[in-house]
XYZ file of C-alpha atoms in Angstrom:
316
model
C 0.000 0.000 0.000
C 3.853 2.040 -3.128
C 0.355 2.831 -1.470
C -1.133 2.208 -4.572
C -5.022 4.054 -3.877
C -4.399 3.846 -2.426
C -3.584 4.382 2.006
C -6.163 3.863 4.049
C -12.337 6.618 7.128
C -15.582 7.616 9.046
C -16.779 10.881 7.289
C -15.721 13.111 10.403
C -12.790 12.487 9.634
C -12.263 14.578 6.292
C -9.295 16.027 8.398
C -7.083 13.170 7.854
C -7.727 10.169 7.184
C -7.299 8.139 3.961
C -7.934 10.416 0.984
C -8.245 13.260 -1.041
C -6.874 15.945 1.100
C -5.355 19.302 -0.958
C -1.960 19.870 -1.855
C -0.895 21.456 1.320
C 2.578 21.689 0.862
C 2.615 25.668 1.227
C 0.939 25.218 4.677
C 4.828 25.280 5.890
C 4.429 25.020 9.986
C 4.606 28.215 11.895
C 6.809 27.003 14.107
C 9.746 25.105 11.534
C 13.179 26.110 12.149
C 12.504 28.247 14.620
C 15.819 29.249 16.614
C 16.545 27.698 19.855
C 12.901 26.324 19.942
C 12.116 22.480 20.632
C 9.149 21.520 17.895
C 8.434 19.122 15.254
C 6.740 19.533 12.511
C 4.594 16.475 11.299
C 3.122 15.068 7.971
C -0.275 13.889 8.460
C -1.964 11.540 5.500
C -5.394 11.438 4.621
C -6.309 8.224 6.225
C -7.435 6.981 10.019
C -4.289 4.989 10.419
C -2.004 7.528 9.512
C -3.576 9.866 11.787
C -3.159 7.345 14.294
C 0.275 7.017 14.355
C 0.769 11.070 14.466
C -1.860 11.594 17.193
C 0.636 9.073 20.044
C 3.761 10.834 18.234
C 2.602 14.432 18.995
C 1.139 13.038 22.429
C 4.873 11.856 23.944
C 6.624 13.977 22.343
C 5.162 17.063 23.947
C 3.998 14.868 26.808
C 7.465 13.295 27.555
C 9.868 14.988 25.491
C 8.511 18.656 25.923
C 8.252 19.534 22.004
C 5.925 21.659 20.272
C 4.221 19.709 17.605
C 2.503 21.125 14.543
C 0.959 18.996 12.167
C 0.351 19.607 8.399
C -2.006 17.614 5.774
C -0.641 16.440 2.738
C -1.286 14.137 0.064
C 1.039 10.989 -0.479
C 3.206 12.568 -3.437
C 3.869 16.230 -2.146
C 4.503 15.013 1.147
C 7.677 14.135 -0.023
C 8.299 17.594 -1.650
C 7.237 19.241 1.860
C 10.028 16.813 3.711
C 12.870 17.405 0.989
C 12.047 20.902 1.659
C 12.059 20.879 5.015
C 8.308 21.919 5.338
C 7.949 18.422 6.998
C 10.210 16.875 9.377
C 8.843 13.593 9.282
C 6.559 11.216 7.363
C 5.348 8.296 9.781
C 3.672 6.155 6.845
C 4.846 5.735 3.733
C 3.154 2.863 1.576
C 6.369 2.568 -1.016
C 7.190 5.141 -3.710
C 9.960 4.313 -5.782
C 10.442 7.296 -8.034
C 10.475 9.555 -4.948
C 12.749 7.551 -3.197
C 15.269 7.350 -6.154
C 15.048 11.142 -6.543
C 15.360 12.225 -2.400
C 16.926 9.544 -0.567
C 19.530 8.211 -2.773
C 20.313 10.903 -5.640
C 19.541 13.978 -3.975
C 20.095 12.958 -0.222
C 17.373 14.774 1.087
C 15.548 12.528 2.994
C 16.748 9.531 5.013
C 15.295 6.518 5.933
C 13.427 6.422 9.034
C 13.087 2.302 9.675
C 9.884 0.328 9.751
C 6.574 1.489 11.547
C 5.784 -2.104 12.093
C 2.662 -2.481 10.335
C 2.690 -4.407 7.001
C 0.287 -3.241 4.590
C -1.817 -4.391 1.584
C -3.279 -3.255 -1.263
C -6.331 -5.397 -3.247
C -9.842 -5.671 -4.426
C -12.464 -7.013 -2.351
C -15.631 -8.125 -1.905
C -18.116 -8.235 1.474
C -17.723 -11.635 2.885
C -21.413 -12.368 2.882
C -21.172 -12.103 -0.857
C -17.849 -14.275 -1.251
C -19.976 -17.234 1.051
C -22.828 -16.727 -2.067
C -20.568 -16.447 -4.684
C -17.228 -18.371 -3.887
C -16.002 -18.170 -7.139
C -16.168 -14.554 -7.023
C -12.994 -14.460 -5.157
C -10.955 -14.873 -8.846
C -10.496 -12.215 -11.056
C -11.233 -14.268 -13.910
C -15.120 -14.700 -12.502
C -15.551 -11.151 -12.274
C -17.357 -10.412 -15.358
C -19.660 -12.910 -14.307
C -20.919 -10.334 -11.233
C -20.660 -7.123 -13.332
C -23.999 -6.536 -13.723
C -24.590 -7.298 -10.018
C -22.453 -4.110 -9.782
C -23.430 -2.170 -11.527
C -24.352 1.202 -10.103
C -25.795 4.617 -11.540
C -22.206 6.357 -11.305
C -20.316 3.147 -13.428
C -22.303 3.564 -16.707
C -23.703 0.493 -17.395
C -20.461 -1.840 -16.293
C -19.745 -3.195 -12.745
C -18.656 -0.559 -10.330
C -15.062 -1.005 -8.751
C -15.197 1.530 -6.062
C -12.059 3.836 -4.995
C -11.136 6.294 -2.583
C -9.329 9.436 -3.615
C -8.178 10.543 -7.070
C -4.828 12.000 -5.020
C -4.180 7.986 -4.132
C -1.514 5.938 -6.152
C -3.256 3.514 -7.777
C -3.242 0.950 -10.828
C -7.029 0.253 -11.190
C -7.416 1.872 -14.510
C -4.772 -0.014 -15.715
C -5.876 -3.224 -14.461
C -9.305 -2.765 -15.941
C -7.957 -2.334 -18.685
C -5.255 -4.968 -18.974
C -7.549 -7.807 -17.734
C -10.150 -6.630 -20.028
C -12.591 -6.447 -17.166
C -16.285 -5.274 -17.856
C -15.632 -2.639 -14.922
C -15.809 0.930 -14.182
C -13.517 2.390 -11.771
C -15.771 5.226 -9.308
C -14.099 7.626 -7.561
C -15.556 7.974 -4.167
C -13.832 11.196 -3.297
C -12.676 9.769 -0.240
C -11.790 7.350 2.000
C -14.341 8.561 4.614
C -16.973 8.773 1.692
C -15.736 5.346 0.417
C -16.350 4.009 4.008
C -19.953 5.573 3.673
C -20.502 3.983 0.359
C -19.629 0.620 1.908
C -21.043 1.189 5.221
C -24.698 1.603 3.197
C -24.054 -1.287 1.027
C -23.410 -3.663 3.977
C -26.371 -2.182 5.944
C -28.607 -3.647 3.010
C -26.069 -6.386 2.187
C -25.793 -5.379 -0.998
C -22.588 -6.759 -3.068
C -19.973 -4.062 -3.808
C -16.516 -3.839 -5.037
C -14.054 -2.320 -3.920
C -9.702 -1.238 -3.959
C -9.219 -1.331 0.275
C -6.280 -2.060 1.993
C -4.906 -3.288 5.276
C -4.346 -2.644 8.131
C -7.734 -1.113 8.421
C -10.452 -0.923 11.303
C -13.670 -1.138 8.698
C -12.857 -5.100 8.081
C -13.454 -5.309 11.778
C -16.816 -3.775 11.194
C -17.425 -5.307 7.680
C -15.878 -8.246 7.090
C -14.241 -8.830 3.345
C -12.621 -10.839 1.083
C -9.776 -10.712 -1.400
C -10.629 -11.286 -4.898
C -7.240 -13.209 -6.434
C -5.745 -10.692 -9.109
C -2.783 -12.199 -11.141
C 0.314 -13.067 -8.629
C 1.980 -9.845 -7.627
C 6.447 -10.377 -9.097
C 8.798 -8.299 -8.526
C 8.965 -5.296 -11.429
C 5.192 -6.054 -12.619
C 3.837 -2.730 -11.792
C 7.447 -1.141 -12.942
C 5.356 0.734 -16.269
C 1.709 2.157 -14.375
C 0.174 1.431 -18.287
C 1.024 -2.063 -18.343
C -0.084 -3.195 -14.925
C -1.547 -6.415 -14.537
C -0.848 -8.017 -11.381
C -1.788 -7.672 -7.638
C -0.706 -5.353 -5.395
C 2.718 -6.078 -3.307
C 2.344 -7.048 0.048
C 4.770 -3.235 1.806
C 6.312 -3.221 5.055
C 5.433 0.589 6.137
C 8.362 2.736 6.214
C 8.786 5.994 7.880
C 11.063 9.013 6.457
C 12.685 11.987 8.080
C 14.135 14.686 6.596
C 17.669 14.250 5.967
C 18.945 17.614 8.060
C 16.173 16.738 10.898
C 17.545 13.256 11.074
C 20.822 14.387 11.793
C 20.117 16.974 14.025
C 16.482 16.510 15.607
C 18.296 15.324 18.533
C 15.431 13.463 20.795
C 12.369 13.943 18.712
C 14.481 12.172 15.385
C 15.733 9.411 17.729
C 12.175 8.768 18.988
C 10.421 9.105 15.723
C 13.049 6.632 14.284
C 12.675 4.092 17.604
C 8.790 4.549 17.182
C 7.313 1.106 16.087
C 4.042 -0.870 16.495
C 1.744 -3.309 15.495
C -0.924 -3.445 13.522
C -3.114 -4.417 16.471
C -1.863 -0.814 17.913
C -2.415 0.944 15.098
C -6.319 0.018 15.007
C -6.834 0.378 18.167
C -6.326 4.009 18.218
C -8.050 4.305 14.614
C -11.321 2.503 15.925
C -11.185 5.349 18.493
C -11.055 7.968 16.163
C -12.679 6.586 13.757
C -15.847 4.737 15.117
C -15.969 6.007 18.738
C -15.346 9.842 17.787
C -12.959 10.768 19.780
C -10.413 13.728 19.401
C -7.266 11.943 18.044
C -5.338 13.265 21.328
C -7.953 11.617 23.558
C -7.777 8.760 21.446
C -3.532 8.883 22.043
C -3.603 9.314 25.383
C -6.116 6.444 26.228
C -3.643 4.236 24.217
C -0.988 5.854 25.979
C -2.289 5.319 29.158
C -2.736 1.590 28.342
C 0.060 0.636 26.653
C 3.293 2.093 28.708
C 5.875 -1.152 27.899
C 5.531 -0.393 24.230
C 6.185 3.052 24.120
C 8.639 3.699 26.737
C 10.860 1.793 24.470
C 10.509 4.640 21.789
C 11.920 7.400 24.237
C 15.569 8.509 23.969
């Protein structure tokens, strides 16, 4: 999950989480480079996880570590411009971009490796389970113009509906349509949290749907899925975006700092690069924000409060 949408919520969560946020990059923090001053200036993506993992950053490091955190929203492409700029000190989920990471982190040396969040994500189509246990054979690629007119919805023009999230996401759909000569119409939901509404509404009537999701994610606690089979994901598949025709690669999340704040962020680099968890983690705090409502810093501090022996570990 590169994040191929991809990323990875409730609609009250337009703020950030999973998709389709502006270009933000100009929305430098206030607070960057200030002399003498302790802050940090996180990138937030546009979905519940991500926010996640920047709401128990910001918590201990202005809890413990006495920083001043700003956060700024932007999309999975410029946030890479905004941390070789220095705009952004730190990106805490990265779902694999190869072109960018040629370009900053090994040409230009602008950004540096931050190590693994811990979470492994994945990128795929998929179906609600209660249609799968119908329809097993729905579950291969190769039986899904058998279902398109199942699909088929008002915005897909007469073909079976694949339902996305954001435009903004990285994502080989089109292509894939395409390639496997599919009888399919990839919709744009806008958003993750109006692509969580879409299938939210669906399940409620347990209607079939389709749809590009991803994990780690707290919906398929909610609404259970399954993974259609696309053709077996080898290495270099997905090298030329126009010739895609293969699954998505299974991405251990990375995390990226910028290369002068990774050398001298002092603390706050050395925690944000010790700062791992599990996917189990992760959700928690999402479900929280996502399902329960609460403010992603009451959502930190409950898993905070829970969950010492994990996160003492990230401290300097």
């Amino acid at each position: 999950m590169s994040r191929k949408r991809i990323t990875v919520a409730a609609a009250v969560l337009v703020l950030a989480t999973g998709c389709g946020a502006a270009d933000m990059t100009k929305q430098a923090s206030p607070y960057a480079h200030a002399q003498g001053s302790r802050t940090v200036t996180l990138s937030v993506q546009s979905w519940v996880g991500a926010q996640a993992n920047v709401a128990v950053a910001q918590y201990l490091l202005e809890h413990e570590l006495g920083y001043r955190v700003d956060t700024v929203q932007v999309d999975e492409v410029p946030a890479w411009d905004a941390l070789s700029q220095g705009r952004v000190d730190a990106i805490l989920e990265d779902w694999g971009h190869p072109e960018q990471e040629q370009r900053y982190v090994r040409d230009k040396k602008t950004i540096a490796p931050g190590g693994d969040l811990g979470v492994t994500g994945h990128i795929g189509w998929f179906v609600p389970t209660y249609f799968a246990k119908k329809h097993p054979d729905v579950t291969d690629w190769k039986n899904l113009d058998k279902y398109a007119d199942l699909l088929r919805t008002a915005e897909s023009g007469g073909k079976g509906q694949l339902l996305d999230g954001s435009p903004s996401y990285v994502t080989n759909d089109k292509a894939l349509v395409k390639n496997l000569d599919l009888d399919y119409q990839v919709v744009f939901a806008g958003s993750e949290a109006a692509q969580i509404t879409q299938m939210q509404q669906f399940a409620k009537e347990e209607k079939p749907f389709l749809s590009y999701w991803y994990t780690p994610q707290w919906l398929m606690e909610r609404i259970p899925m399954t993974e259609v089979k696309l053709p077996p994901y080898e290495e270099g598949c997905d090298a030329d975006p126009a010739k895609v025709d293969c699954a998505y690669p299974v991405t251990p999340l990375q995390k990226y700092l910028n290369a002068g704040f990774a050398k001298d962020g002092g603390e706050a680099a050395e925690f944000l690069k010790n700062l791992t968890w599990t996917t189990e983690d992760q959700n928690q705090v999402s479900l929280m924000i996502a399902e329960q409502k609460m403010r992603p810093d009451e959502a930190a501090k409950k898993w905070v409060d829970g969950h010492e022996s994990v996160w003492r570990k990230w401290l300097p």
